[in-house]
Structure formats: C-alpha cells, structure tokens
Coordinates of C-alpha atoms in Angstrom, one line a residue:
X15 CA 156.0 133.3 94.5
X16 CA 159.7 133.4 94.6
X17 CA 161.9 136.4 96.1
X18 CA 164.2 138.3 93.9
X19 CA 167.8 138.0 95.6
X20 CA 170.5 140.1 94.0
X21 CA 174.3 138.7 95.5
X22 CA 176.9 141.6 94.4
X23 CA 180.8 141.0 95.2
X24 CA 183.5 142.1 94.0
X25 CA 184.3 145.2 91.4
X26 CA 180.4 145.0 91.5
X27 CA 179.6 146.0 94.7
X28 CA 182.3 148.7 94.8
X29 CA 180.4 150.0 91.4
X30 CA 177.2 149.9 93.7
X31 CA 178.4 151.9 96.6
X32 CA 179.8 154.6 94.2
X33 CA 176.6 155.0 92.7
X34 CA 174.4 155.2 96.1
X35 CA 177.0 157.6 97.6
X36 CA 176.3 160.1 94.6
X37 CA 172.4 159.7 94.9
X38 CA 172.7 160.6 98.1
X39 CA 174.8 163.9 97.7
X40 CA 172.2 164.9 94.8
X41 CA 169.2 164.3 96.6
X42 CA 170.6 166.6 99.7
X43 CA 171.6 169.1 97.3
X44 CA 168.3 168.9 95.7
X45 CA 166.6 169.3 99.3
X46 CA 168.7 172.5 100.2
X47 CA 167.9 174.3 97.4
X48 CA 164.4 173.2 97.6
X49 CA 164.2 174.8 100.7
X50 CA 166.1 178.3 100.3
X51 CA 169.1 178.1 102.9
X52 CA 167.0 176.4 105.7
X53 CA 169.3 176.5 108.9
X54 CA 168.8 173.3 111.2
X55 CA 170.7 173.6 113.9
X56 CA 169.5 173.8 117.6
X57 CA 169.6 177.5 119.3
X58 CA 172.0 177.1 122.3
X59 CA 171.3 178.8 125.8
X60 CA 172.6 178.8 129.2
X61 CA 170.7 179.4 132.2
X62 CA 171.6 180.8 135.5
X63 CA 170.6 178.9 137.8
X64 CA 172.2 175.9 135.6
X65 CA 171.4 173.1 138.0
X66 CA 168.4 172.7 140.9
X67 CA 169.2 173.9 144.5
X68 CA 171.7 176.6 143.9
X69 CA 172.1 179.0 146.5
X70 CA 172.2 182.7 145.3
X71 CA 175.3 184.7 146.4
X72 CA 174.0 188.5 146.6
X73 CA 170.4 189.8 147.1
X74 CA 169.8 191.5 143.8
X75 CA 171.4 188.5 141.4
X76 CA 170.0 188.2 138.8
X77 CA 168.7 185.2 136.7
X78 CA 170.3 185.1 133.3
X79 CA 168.9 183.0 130.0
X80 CA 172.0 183.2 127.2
X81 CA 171.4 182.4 123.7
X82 CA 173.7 181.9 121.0
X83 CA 171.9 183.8 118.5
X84 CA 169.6 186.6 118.3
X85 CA 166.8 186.3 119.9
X86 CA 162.9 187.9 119.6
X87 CA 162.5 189.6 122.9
X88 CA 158.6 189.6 123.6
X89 CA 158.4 185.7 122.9
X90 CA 161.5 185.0 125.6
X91 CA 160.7 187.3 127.9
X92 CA 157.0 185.7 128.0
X93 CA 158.0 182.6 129.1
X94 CA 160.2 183.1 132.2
X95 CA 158.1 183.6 135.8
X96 CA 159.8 183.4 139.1
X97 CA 157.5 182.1 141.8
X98 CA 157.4 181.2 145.8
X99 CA 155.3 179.9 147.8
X100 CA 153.8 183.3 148.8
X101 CA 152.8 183.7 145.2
X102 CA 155.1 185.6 142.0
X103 CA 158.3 187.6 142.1
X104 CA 158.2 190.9 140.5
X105 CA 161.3 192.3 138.7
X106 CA 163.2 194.2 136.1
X107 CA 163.5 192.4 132.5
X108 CA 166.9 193.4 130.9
X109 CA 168.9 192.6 127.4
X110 CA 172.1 192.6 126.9
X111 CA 172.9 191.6 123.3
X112 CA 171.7 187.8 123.2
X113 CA 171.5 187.4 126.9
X114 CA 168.2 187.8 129.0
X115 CA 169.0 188.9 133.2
X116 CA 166.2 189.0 135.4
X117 CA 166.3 191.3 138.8
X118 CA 164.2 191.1 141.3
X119 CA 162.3 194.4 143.0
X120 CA 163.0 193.1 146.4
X121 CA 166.0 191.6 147.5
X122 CA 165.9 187.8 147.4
X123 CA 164.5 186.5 151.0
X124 CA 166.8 184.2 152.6
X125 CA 165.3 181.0 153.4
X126 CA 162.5 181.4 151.1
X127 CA 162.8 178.3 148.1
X128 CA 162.2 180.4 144.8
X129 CA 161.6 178.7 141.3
X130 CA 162.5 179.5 137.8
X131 CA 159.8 178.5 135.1
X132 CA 160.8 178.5 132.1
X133 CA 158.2 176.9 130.1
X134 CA 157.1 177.8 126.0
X135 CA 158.7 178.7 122.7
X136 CA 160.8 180.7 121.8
X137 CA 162.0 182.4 118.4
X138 CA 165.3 183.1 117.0
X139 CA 165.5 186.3 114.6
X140 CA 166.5 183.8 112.2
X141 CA 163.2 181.9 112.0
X142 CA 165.0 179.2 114.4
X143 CA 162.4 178.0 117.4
X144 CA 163.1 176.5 120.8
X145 CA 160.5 174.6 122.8
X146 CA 161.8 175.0 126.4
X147 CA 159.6 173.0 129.9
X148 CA 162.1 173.9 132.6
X149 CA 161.7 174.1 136.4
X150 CA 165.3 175.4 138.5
X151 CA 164.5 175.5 142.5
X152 CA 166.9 177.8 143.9
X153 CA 167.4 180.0 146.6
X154 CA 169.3 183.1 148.5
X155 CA 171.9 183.2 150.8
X156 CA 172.1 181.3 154.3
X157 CA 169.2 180.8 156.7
X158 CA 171.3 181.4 159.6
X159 CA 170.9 185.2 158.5
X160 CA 167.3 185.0 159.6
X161 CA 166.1 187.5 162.3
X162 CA 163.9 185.7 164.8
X163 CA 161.6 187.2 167.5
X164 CA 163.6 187.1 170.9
X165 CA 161.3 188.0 173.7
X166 CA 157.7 189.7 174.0
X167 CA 155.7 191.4 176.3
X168 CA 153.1 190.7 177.8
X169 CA 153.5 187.4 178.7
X170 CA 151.4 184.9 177.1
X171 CA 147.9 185.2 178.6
X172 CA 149.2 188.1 180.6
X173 CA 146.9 190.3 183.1
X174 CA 147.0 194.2 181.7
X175 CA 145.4 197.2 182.2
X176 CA 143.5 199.4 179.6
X177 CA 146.0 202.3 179.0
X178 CA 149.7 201.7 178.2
X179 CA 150.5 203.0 182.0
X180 CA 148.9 199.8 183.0
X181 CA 150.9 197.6 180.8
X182 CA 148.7 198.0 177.9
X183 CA 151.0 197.7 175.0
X184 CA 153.3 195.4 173.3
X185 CA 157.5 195.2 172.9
X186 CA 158.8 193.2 170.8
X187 CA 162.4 191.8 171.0
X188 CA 164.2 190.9 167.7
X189 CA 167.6 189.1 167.3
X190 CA 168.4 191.3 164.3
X191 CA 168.2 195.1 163.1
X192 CA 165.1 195.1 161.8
X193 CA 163.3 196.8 158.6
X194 CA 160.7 199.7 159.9
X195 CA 158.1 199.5 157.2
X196 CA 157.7 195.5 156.7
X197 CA 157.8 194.7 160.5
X198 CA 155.1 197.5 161.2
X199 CA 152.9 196.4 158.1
X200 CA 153.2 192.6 159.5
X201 CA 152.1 193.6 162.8
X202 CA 148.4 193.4 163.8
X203 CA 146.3 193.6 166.8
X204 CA 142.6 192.1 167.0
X205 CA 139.9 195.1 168.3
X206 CA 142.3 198.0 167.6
X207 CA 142.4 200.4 165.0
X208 CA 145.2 202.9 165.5
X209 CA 148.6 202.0 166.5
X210 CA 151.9 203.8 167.5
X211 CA 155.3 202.4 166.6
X212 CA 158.4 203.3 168.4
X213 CA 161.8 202.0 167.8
X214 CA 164.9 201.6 170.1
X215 CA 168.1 199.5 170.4
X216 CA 169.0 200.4 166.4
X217 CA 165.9 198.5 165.6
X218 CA 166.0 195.6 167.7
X219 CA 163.0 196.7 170.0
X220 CA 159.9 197.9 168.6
X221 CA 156.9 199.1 170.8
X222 CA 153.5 199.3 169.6
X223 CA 151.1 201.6 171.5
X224 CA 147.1 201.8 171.0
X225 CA 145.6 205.3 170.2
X226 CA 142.9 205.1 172.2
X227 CA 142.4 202.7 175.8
X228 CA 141.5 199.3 175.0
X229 CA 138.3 197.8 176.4
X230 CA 138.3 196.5 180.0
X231 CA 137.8 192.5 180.5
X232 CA 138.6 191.8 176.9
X233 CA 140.8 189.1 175.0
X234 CA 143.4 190.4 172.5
X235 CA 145.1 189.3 170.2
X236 CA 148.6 190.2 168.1
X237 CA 150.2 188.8 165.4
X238 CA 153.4 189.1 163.6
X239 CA 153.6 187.7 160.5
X240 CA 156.9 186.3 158.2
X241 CA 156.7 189.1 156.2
X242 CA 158.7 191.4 158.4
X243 CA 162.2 192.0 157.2
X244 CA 165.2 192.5 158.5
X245 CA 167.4 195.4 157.6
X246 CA 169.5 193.1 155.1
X247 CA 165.8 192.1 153.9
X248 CA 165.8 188.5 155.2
X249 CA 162.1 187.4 156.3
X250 CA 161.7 186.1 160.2
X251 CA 162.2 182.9 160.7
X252 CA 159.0 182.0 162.3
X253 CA 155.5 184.1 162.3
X254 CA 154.8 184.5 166.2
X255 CA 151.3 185.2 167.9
X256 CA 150.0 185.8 171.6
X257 CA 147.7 186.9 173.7
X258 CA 146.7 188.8 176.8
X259 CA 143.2 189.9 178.8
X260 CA 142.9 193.6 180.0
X261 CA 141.2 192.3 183.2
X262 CA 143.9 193.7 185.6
X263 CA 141.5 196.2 187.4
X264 CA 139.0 193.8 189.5
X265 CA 137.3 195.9 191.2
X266 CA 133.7 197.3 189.9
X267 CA 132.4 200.8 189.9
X268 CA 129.4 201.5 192.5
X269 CA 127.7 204.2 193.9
X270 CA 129.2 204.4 197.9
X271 CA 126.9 206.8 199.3
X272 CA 124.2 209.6 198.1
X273 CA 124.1 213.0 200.0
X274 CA 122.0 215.9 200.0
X275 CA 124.4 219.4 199.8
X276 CA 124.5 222.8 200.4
X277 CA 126.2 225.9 198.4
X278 CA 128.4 227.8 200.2
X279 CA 130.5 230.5 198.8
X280 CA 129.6 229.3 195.6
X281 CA 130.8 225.9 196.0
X282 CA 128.4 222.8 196.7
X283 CA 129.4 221.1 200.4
X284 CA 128.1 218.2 201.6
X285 CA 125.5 218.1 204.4
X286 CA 126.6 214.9 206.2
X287 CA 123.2 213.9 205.9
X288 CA 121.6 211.2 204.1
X289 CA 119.8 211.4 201.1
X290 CA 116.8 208.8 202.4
X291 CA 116.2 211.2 205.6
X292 CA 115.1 214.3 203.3
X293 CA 116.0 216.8 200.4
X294 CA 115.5 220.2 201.7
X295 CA 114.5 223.3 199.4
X296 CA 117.9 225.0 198.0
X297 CA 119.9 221.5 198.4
X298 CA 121.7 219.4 195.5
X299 CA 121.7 215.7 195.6
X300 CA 125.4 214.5 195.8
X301 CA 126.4 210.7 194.6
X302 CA 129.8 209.3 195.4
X303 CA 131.5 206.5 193.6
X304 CA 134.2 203.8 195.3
X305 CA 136.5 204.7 192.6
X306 CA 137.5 207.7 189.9
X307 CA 135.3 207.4 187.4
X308 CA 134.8 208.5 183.8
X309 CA 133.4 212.0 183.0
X310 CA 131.3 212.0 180.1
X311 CA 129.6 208.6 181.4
X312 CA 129.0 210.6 184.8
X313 CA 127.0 213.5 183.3
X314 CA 124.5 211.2 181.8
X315 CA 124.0 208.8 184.6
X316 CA 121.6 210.3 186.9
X317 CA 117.5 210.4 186.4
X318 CA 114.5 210.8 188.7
X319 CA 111.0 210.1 189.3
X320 CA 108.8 211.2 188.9
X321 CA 110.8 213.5 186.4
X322 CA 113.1 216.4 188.0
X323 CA 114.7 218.8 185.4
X324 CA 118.3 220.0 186.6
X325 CA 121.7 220.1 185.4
X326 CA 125.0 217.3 186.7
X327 CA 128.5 218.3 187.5
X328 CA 131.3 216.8 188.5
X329 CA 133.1 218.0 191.7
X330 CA 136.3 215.2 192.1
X331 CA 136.8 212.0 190.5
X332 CA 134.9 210.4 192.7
X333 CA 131.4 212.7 193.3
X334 CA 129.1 214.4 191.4
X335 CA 126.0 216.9 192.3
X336 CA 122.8 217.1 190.5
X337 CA 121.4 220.6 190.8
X338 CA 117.8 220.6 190.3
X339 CA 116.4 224.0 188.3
X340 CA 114.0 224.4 191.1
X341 CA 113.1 223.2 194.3
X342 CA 111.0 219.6 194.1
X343 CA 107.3 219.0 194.5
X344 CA 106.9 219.3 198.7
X345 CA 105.8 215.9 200.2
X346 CA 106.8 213.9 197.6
X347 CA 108.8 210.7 197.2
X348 CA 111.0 210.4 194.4
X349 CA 113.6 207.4 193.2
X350 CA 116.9 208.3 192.0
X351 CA 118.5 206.1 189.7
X352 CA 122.1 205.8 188.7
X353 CA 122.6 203.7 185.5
X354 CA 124.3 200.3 185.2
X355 CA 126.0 201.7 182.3
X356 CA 128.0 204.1 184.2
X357 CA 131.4 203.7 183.4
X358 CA 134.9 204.2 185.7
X359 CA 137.7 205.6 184.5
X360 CA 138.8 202.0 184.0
X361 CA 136.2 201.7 181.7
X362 CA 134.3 198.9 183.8
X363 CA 130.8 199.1 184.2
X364 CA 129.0 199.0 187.0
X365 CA 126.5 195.9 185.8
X366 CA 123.3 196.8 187.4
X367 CA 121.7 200.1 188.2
X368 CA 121.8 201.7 191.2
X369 CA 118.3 203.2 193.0
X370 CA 117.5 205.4 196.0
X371 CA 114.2 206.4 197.5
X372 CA 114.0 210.0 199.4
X373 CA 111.1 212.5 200.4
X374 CA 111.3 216.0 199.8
X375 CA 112.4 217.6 203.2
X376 CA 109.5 220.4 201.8
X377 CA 106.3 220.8 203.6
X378 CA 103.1 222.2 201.9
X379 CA 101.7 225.3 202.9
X380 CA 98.4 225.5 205.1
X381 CA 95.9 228.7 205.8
X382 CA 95.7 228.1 209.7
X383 CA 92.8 230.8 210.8
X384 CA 91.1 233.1 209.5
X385 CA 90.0 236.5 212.0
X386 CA 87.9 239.3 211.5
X387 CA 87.9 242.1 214.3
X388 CA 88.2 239.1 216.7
X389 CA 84.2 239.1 215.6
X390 CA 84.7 236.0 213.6
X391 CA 87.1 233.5 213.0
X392 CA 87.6 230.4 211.1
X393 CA 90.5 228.1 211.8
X394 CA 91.8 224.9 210.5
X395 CA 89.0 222.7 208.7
X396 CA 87.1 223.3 206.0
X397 CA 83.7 225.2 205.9
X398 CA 80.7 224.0 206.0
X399 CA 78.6 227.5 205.6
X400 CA 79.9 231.0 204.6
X401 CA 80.9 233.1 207.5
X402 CA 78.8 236.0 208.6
X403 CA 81.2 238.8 209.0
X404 CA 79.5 242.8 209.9
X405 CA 80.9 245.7 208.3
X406 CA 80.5 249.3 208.9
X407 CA 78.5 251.7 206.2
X408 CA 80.3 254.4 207.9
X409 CA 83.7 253.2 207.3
X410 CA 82.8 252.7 203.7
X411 CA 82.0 249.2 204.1
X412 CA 85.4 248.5 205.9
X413 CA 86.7 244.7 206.2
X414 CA 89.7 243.6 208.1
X415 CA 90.6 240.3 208.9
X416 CA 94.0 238.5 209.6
X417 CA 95.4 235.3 208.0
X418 CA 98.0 232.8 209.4
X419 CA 99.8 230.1 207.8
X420 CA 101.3 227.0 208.7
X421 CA 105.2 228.1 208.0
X422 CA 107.2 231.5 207.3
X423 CA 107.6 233.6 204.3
X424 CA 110.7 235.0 203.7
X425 CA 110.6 238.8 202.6
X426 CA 110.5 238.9 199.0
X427 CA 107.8 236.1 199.5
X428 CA 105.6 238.4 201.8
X429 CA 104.9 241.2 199.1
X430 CA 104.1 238.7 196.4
X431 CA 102.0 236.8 198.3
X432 CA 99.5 239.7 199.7
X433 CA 99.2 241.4 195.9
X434 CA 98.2 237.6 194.8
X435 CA 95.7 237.3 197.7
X436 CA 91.7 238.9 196.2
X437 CA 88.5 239.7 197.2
X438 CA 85.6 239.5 195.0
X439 CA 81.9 240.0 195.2
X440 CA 80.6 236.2 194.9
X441 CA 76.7 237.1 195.1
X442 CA 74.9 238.9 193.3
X443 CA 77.3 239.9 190.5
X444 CA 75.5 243.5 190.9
X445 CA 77.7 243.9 193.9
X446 CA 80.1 246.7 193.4
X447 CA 84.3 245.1 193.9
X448 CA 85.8 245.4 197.0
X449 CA 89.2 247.8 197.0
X450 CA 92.5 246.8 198.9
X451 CA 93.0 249.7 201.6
X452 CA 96.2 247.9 203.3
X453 CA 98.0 245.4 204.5
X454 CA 101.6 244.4 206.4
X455 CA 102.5 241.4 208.0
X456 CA 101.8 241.0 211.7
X457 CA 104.6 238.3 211.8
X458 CA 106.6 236.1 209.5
X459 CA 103.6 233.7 209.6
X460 CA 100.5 236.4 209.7
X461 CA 98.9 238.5 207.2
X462 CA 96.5 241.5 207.9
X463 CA 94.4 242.9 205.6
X464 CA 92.1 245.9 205.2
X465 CA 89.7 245.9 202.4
X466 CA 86.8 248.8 201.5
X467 CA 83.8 249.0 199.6
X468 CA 81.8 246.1 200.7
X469 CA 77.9 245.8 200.6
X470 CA 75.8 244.5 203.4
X471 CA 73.1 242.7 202.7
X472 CA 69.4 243.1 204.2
X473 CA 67.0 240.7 205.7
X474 CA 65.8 240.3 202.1
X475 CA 68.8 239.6 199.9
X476 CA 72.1 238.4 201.2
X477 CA 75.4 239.6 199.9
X478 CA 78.0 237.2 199.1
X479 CA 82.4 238.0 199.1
X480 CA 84.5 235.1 198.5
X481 CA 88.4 235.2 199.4
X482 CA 90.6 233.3 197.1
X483 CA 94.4 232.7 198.0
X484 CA 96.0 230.7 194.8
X485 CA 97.6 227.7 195.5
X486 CA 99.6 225.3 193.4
X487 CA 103.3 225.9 191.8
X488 CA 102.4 229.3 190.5
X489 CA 100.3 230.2 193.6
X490 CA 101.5 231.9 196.6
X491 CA 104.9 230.2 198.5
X492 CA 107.3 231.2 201.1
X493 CA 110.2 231.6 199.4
X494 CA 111.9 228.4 200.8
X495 CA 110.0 225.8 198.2
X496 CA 106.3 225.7 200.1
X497 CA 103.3 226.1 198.7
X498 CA 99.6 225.8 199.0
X499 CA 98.5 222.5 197.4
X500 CA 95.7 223.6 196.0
X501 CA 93.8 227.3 196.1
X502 CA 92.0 228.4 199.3
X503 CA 88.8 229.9 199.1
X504 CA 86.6 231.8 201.7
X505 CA 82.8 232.8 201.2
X506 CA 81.6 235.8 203.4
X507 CA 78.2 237.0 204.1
X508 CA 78.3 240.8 204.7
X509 CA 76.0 241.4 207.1
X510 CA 75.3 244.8 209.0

C-alpha cells in the first residue's frame, strides 16, 4: 500500500485556508442554532474568606459567596457549612441580590480555627451550573484577647470543711470580665446537685456555693470547661480542673458519758450518777456526746433491751434524754445501745455502736407477814399447809389480820392497793363470800384488814378462805415503780 500525500503551495494553499476558515464559521453557526442560544461561560464568584488563614476583624462578620449572575438560592445555600472542632456553627442565611452573607448566632470565638465548606453544585437562574470542592480555614480576632483563669480556691488537694463557713465552696479568679451564663453553665462539681453563683469585681470573681453541706471525708471534684466566655465572647484559654477533700474535721463523734436524771421544775437535770450503778423509778437516761451533734440523727439513735417504749429529746447540742413512758421492769438488766450511725453536726459518723449495761434501781415488792389477832401469823416463806385462823360466830364471823410489805406505798398507792386485795371462800364453794368491813394503813408499809361473814368449819367438814393479793405489772405497786412479781395467795382454815 502506498500513502496518499497531497503538497499544496502557492495560490493553492491560500485557496485551501479560505475554504477551511468558512467550514469552520458554518459549522459553529450550525451548532448555535442547534442548540437554541446555549450560554457557555463559567459563573464567576468571590468568596470571603478569599485565601486560607484569614483572621476575621469583628465578631459578627459575615462570610460572603458573590456571584456574577443570578443565582437559585436553595441549591447555594445547601452547600455552605461552617464547622469547628467542637462541632457546626449555626447562623443566619441572607441575600442580597447575587451575593450570599453568612452570620453567625454567636459571636466568632477568638482562638477557635473555623472552616468554610463549600462543597456541591450549584445553579444559575440561567440554566448555568458550578461544581464548587472548597475548604477556607479561618479565624477571629487575636488570641491574646482570651480570658484565662487567674487563681482558685481551694488549693489543689486542699483540706475543707462540709459547710461554706468551713471553706466549703469555690472562687474563681478570672483575668477578664466574664460572661454570667456560659461560665456558670461550664462549671461543674462531682457529688453536688444545686449550686449558688455570686459574682463580684465586675465579673472577674465568681463564687459557687453548694445548697446543701457536702459529705464529710469525701473527694470532690470541679471543673471548668472552655466553653465559658468572656464578656466580648472569647472562650478561656485553657479548661481548668481541681480538687479538694472535706476531711478538715478529724475528730469522731462518741458517746462521753451516760447518766440517769431527774425532772425538776419541769426540766430534766442530771443526777451526777452513773448510769451502770442504777436507773431509779421516775428517772430519764441522759447520753452525752464529745461534740455538737446532728438532730434528726440524735432522735433515732437510742434503743434498749429487752425493749423499753419512751420518747428522745434533745436538751443542748451535746446531750439528749430518753424518757421512758413508764418506769422499767424492777430487777432487771437492760443494754442500751447508741447506733454507729449516729451522725455529728459535721456529719461524721461515729463508726461503731456504742453499748451500756445498767440494772433497774427498782426493787420488787414482797408480802413480809401475815397476823391475825396476834393468834396466828405467817411470815416470809412460803406455806406448806393452810393456816388455822378462829373466828367468832358472834361477831358475825369476824376476821382481822394485818399485812406488811417489803417497801412503802405512797398515798394514792395505799387505797388502790387495799380495794385490789380479796377474800374468797376457797372450800366448799357452798360457803357464803366474805364482806370487807374495813381497813387503813397501820404504817406506810402495813395493811389492816377487817373482813365479816366467814364460816367455821366443824370437826367434820373443814372450811377453806384463800387470800389473793395480785401481783405482776397490773397488780398492786407502791407508787414509786414496785411491784409484786407474781400474785400472793393465802389459804385459811376457819376454825371455831
């Protein structure tokens, strides 16, 4: 095979470039009108930032796409984000014939690195279309306007109370006037839940307070975080954190000394006794702490046992009295008990509970003797046979005898105890009841008694009385928290 070669010079070639020229021009023409007044030229924009790294001047400027052409708004506006590192700037999109500003809700954050994506297409009302992949870093103002946190207290690792009187609290120094709402929302403090802000020094100093006292012996705590802002809405520098221990009060609660006390006047006194030598009848028990303690955790402290029903007030800071509702159970040895739980005012605890051992400084009553006429007479220990007592027929089958017990009866007592006192016919049951005639107290301690209608037996059927004296809680006492242990019961032959 052999190439075609065509050579053209002279008036030839000039022919040949004529005619190439106007194929050219007609098949342009030809495309144009194909096409129906197809625009391609490239949409023009500016942006604002135009280059990486520009500094902003003001803290509401705004970023600003311009177009040379009119634009559709929804697909521009859809491709423009601002972004930091703590995530996406909100703002305000606004149109101003072809140009597109952005403003940000908050002011701009200086030293905070901001970027502008711009990244999709966009549409000219024309039909025109712009694919745009652009990525401006930029930022605001000067990072010497920065506040930054001056001074704190307490120390790090500082020794505090539990109440802001004991140096429970923080104060935080700032180098700038700062914003109220972002520095309080930044603030936090582990184990808390309410806290009180105070301001001073045209918001340089800010003091945060806790509702409520903190808990003693505990570690807590704060942080501030870069989101607090100054006045002229720059962030802080640097996010700061400490911590401190509420261990200041070393000293733990414990019970100092347990009392038994007396009312006097209607106020409860202290015996200068001991509690482990006795608890008399009408006396509290007193317990005394080595430091003011806390009320509520007081009135809940105290139990006994075996179980002893009263009520617990507190008479200082420092000392309590348990009032029983009634005397305790004579002879008896109870523990008291004052829970580890028990909290100071401090809030410590005491750690382990507390116990005392006492015996009731309450003897039980005892029938001494029993005398009839000074005929018969029983005294002391317990009987083996029924006594043989003669009564009168005519003195209507008349009875007197005297009892004695082993303590005194106050007055009231006396009266009770002679209407609970009985005599009953035991034996046979056909025996018709014996009938209190009288009785009065010889002494504090002795009882006589006249009782009628009694039966005397005969040589072939005895006739049986038995003399009951109740004892117990509910039987007869003296008034001063004795009572017989158990009931007392006589038997008595009637014998002529």
């Amino acid at each position: 095979m052999f190439p075609w070669r065509i050579s053209l010079s002279g008036p030839a070639k000039g022919a040949a470039r004529f005619f190439a020229g106007l194929l050219a021009v007609s098949l342009e023409g030809m495309f144009f009108f194909s096409c129906g007044f197809m625009d391609l030229r490239p949409i023009g924009i500016r942006v604002y930032p135009g280059e990486p790294g520009l500094l902003l001047p003001g803290p509401f400027t705004p970023l600003v796409l311009a177009f040379d052409t009119p634009m559709e708004n929804l697909s521009t506006e859809r491709i423009l984000r601002v972004s930091f590192n703590g995530g996406q700037v909100e703002g305000d999109l606004n149109w101003e014939e072809n140009k597109l500003s952005f403003v940000p809700a908050a002011p701009w954050s200086a030293g905070i690195g901001y970027t502008l994506s711009l990244l999709g297409t966009v549409y000219a009302e024309d039909g025109r279309e712009l694919r745009l992949a652009k990525y401006i870093p930029f930022s605001a103002r000067s990072s010497a306007s920065q506040p930054s946190l001056s001074s704190f207290v307490p120390s790090e690792g500082a020794s505090v109370g539990i109440t802001p009187e004991d140096g429970a609290y923080v104060e935080l120094n700032f180098s700038l006037p700062m914003d109220r709402k972002t520095t309080e929302d930044a603030f936090s403090l582990s184990g808390t839940g309410d806290l009180r802000f105070s301001w001073r020094e045209n918001g340089r100093v800010l003091r945060i307070d806790t509702g409520n006292p903190l808990s003693p012996w505990e570690l807590y705590r704060w942080t501030l975080s870069d989101g607090a802002l100054s006045r002229a809405g720059a962030p802080l520098a640097k996010s700061a954190s400490a911590w401190f221990t509420t261990d200041r009060d070393r000293i733990f609660p414990r019970v100092s000394r347990t009392c038994p006390m007396i009312q006097k006047d209607g106020t409860w006194l202290d015996t200068g006794g001991a509690l482990e030598d006795g608890l008399g009848s009408g006396l509290a028990v007193g317990v005394e702490f080595n430091k003011p303690m806390e009320r509520a955790s007081l009135l809940r402290a105290l139990r006994f046992e075996p179980s002893l029903a009263g009520r617990t007030e507190q008479l200082s800071e420092t000392l309590i009295v348990f009032i029983p509702d009634r005397d305790p159970e004579p002879e008896t040895v109870y523990t008291l008990s004052v829970s580890g739980d028990t909290l100071d005012a401090g809030g410590l605890k005491m750690g382990e509970d507390y116990r005392a051992h006492f015996k009731t400084d309450i003897p039980y009553l005892r029938l001494l003797s029993f005398t009839a006429d000074n005929l018969a007479s029983w005294e002391g220990e317990a009987l083996q046979s029924p006594l043989r007592l003669p009564v009168s027929a005519a003195e209507n089958g008349l009875l007197r005898f005297t009892l004695r017990f082993s303590l005194p009866f106050d007055p009231p007592a006396q009266l009770e105890t002679a209407l609970r006192i009985s005599l009953e016919a035991f034996f046979p049951h056909k025996l018709p009841p014996a009938a209190l005639r009288s009785l009065y107290w010889i002494s504090v301690d002795q009882l006589c008694m006249e009782w009628e209608g009694l039966e005397a037996g005969s040589g072939d059927e005895a006739h049986y009385y038995r003399l009951t004296i109740p004892g117990g809680r509910n039987g007869i006492g003296t008034g001063r928290g004795s009572y017989l242990k158990e009931d007392a019961s006589l038997y008595l032959e009637v014998i002529k």
